[in-house]
mmCIF file of C-alpha atoms in Angstrom:
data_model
loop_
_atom_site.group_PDB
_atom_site.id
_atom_site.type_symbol
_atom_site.label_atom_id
_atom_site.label_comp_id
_atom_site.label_asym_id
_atom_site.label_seq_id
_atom_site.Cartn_x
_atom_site.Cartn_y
_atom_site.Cartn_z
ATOM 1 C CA UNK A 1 114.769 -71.175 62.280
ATOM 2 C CA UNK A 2 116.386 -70.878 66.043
ATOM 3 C CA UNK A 3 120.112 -71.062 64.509
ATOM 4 C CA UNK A 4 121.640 -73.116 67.679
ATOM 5 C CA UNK A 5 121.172 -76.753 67.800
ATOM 6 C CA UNK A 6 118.843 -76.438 64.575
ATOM 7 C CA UNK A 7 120.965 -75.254 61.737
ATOM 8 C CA UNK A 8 123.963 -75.664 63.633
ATOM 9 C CA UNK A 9 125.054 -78.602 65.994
ATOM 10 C CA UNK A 10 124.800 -76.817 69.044
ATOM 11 C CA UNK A 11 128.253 -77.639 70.451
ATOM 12 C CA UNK A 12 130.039 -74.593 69.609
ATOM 13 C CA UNK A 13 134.602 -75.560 69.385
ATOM 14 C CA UNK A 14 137.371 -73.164 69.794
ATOM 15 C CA UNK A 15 138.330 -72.725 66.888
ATOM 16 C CA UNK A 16 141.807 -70.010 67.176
ATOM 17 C CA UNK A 17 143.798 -68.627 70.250
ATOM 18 C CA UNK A 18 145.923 -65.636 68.772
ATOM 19 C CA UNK A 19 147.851 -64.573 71.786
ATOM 20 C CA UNK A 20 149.819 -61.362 71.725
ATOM 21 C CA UNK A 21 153.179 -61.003 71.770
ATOM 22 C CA UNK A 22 155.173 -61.933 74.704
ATOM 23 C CA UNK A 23 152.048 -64.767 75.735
ATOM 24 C CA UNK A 24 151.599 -68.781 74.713
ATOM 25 C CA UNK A 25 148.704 -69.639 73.477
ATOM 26 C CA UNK A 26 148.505 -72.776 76.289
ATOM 27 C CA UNK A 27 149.273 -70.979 79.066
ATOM 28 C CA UNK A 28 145.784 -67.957 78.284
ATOM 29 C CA UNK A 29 143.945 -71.070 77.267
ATOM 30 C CA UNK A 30 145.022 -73.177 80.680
ATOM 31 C CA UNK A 31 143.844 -69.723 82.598
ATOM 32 C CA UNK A 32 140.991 -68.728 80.523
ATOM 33 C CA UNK A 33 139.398 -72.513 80.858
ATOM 34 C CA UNK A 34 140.248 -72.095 84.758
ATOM 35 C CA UNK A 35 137.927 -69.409 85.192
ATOM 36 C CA UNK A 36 135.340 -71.253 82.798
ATOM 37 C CA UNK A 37 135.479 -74.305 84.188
ATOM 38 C CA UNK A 38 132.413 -74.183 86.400
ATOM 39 C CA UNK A 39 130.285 -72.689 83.989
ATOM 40 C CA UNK A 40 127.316 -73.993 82.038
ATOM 41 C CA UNK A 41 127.423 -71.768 79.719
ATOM 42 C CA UNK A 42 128.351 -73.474 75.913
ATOM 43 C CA UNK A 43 131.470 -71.305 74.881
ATOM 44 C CA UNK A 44 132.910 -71.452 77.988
ATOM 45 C CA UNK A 45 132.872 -75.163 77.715
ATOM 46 C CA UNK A 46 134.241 -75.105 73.937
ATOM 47 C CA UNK A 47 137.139 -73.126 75.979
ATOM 48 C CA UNK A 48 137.282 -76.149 78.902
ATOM 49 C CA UNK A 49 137.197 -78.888 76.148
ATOM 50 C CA UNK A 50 140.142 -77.345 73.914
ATOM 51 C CA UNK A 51 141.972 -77.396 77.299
ATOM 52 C CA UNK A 52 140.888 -80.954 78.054
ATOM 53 C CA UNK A 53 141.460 -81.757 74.806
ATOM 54 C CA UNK A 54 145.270 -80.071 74.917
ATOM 55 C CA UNK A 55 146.289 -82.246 78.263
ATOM 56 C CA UNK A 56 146.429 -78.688 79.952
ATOM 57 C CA UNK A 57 146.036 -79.373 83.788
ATOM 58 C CA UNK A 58 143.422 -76.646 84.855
ATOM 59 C CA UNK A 59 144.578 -74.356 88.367
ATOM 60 C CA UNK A 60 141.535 -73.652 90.597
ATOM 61 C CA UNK A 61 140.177 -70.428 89.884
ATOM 62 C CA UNK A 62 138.702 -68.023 92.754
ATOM 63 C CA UNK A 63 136.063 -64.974 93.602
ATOM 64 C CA UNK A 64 134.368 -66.127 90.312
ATOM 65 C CA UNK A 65 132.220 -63.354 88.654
ATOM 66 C CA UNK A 66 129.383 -63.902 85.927
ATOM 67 C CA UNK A 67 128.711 -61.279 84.288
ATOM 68 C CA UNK A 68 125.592 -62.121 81.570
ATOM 69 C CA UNK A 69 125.740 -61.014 78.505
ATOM 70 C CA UNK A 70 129.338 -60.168 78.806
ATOM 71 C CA UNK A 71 132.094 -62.938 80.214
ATOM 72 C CA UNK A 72 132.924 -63.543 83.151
ATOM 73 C CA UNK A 73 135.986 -62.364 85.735
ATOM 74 C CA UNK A 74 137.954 -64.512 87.890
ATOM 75 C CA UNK A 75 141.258 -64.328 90.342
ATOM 76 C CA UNK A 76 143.848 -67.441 88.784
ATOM 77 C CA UNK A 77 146.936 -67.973 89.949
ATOM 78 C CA UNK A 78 146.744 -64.602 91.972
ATOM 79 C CA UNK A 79 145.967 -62.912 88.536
ATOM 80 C CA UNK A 80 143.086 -60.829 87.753
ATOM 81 C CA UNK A 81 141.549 -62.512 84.741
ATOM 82 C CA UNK A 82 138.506 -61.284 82.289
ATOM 83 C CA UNK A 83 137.287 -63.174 79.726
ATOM 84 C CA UNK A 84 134.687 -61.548 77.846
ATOM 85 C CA UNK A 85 133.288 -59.894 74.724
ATOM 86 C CA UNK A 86 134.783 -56.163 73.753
ATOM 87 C CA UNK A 87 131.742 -54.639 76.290
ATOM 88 C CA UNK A 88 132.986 -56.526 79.069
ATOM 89 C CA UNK A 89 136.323 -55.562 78.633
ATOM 90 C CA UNK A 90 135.653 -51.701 77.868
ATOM 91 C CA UNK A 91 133.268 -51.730 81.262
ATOM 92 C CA UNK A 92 135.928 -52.773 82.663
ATOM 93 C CA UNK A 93 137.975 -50.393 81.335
ATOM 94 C CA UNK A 94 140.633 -51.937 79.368
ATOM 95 C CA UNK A 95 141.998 -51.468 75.781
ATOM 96 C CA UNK A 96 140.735 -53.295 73.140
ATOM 97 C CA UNK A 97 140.753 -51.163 70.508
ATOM 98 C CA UNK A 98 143.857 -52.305 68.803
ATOM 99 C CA UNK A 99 141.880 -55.786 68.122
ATOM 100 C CA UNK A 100 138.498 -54.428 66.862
ATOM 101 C CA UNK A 101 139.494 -55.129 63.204
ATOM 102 C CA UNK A 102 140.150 -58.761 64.258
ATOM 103 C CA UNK A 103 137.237 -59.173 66.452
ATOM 104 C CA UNK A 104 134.775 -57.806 63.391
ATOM 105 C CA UNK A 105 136.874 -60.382 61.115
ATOM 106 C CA UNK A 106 136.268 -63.486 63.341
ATOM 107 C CA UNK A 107 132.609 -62.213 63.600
ATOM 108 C CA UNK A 108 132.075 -61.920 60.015
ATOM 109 C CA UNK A 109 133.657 -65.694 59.682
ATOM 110 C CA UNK A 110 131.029 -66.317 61.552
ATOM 111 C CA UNK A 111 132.802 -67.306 64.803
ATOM 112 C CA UNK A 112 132.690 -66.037 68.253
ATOM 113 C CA UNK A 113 134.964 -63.419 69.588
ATOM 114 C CA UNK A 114 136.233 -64.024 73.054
ATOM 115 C CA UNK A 115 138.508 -61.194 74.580
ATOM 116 C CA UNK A 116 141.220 -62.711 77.384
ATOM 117 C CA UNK A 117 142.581 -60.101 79.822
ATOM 118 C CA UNK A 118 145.388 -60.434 82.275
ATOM 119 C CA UNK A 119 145.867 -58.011 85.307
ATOM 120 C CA UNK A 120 143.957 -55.255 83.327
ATOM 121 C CA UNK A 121 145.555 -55.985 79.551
ATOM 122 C CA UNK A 122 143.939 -57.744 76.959
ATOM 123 C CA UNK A 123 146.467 -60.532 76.212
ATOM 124 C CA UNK A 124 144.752 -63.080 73.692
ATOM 125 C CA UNK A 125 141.594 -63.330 71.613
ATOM 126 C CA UNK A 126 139.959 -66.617 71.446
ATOM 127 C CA UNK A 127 137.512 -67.946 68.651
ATOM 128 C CA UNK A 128 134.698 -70.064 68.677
ATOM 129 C CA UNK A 129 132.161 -71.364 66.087
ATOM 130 C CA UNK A 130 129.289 -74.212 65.978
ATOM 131 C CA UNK A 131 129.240 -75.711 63.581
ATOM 132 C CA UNK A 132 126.670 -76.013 60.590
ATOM 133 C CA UNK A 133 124.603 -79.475 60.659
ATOM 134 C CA UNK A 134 125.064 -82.024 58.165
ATOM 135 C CA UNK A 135 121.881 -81.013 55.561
ATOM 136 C CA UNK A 136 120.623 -77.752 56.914
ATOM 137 C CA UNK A 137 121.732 -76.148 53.871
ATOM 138 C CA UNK A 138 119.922 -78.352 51.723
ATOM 139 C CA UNK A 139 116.907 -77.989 54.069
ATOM 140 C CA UNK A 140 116.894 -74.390 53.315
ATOM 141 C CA UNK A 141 117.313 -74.654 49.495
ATOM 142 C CA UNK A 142 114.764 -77.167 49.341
ATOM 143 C CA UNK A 143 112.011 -74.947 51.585
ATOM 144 C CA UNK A 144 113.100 -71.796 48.717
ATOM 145 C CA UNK A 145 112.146 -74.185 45.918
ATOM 146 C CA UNK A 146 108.960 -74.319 47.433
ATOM 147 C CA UNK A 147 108.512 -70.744 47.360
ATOM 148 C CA UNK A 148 109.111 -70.368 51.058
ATOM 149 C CA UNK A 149 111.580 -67.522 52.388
ATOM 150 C CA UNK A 150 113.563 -68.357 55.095
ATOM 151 C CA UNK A 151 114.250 -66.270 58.572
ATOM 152 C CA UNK A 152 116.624 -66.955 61.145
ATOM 153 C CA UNK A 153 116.597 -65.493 64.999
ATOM 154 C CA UNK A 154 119.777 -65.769 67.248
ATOM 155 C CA UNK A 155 121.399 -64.856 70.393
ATOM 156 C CA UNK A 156 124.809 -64.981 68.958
ATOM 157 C CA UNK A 157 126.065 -61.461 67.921
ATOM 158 C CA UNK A 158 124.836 -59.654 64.539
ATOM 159 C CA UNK A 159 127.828 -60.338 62.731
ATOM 160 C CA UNK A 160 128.147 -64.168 63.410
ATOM 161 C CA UNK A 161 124.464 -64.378 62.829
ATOM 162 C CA UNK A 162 124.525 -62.761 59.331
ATOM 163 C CA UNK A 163 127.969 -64.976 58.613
ATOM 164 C CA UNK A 164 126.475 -68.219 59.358
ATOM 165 C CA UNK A 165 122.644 -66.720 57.716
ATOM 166 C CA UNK A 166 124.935 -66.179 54.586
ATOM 167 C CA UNK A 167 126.314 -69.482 54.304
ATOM 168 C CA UNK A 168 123.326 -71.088 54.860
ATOM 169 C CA UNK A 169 121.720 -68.792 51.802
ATOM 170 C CA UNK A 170 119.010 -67.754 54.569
ATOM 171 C CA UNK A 171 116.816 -64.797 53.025
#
C-alpha cells in the first residue's frame, strides 16, 4: 500500500502547537502559517487551515525559501522564521536538541514533527497527522485472512511510518 490518500485520508490536520515558554501558541501558528501560506505542499496547508480555522489574520510573509525535504524559511514581520524538520533546523544551525525526546514521541504517535524557529531559536513544535480512512484496517485484516502479508511504502519519516504501519497491523 502507498500509505497517503490510501490507508490514510490524505489531508494531513495539525494536530498540537506546544510553544515554549515565554511564546502563545496563536501568535507561532499566525507566523508559521504566514510563511506557509503559498505553499502546495500538504502540511504546510494543515498549518494554514488550523490558522484559518482559528480566525488568525495571516501577515504577508517575504524572501520565501523552500527548502525540499526540509521546511521552508521566510522573513515575517521583520523576523527570521524557519519552519522545518530537526535537519533543517540543525543546517541551519540552531538548537534543537532539548526537543528530540518530544519530536521522537510525536513521531512514534505517528504524527508529524514540525520545528518553528524565531530569529535563530527554536520557539514551538507543531504536530501533524492524517488521518487513518474509515475501513483500511479492516481491509488489511481481511487481505491477512487470505493469507496475504501486507507492505506499506511512505515518504513520511520512519517513525510515523512504523506508528501508523502498527496501527494498521501492517506486516
Amino acid at each position: 500500500f502507498d500509505k497517503t490518500g490510501t490507508l490514510t485520508e490524505g489531508h494531513p490536520e495539525l494536530t498540537e502547537i506546544e510553544p515554549e515558554p515565554g511564546f502563545a501558541a496563536d501568535d507561532i501558528l499566525r507566523l508559521a502559517a504566514a510563511a506557509e501560506a503559498r505553499s502546495e505542499h500538504p502540511l504546510a496547508r494543515a498549518i494554514v487551515a488550523a490558522a484559518q480555522a482559528r480566525g488568525l489574520s495571516l501577515p504577508d510573509a517575504d524572501g520565501v525559501e523552500a527548502r525540499p525535504g526540509r521546511g521552508l524559511a521566510a522573513m515575517v514581520e521583520g523576523q527570521r522564521l524557519l519552519v522545518g524538520n530537526r535537519r533543517a533546523l540543525e543546517e541551519a544551525g540552531i538548537a534543537a536538541d532539548h526537543l528530540a525526546a518530544r519530536v521522537n514521541a510525536l513521531a512514534a504517535e505517528g504524527r508529524t514533527p514540525i520545528l518553528v524557529a524565531l530569529n535563530g531559536s527554536t520557539v514551538a513544535v507543531l504536530a501533524v497527522a492524517d488521518p487513518i480512512k474509515q475501513g483500511a484496517a479492516e481491509a488489511v485484516a481481511a487481505l491477512h485472512r487470505a493469507g496475504l502479508k501486507t507492505a506499506m511504502i511512505s515518504g513520511d519519516a520512519r517513525a510515523t511510518a512504523e506508528a501508523v504501519a502498527r496501527r494498521l497491523g501492517i506486516d
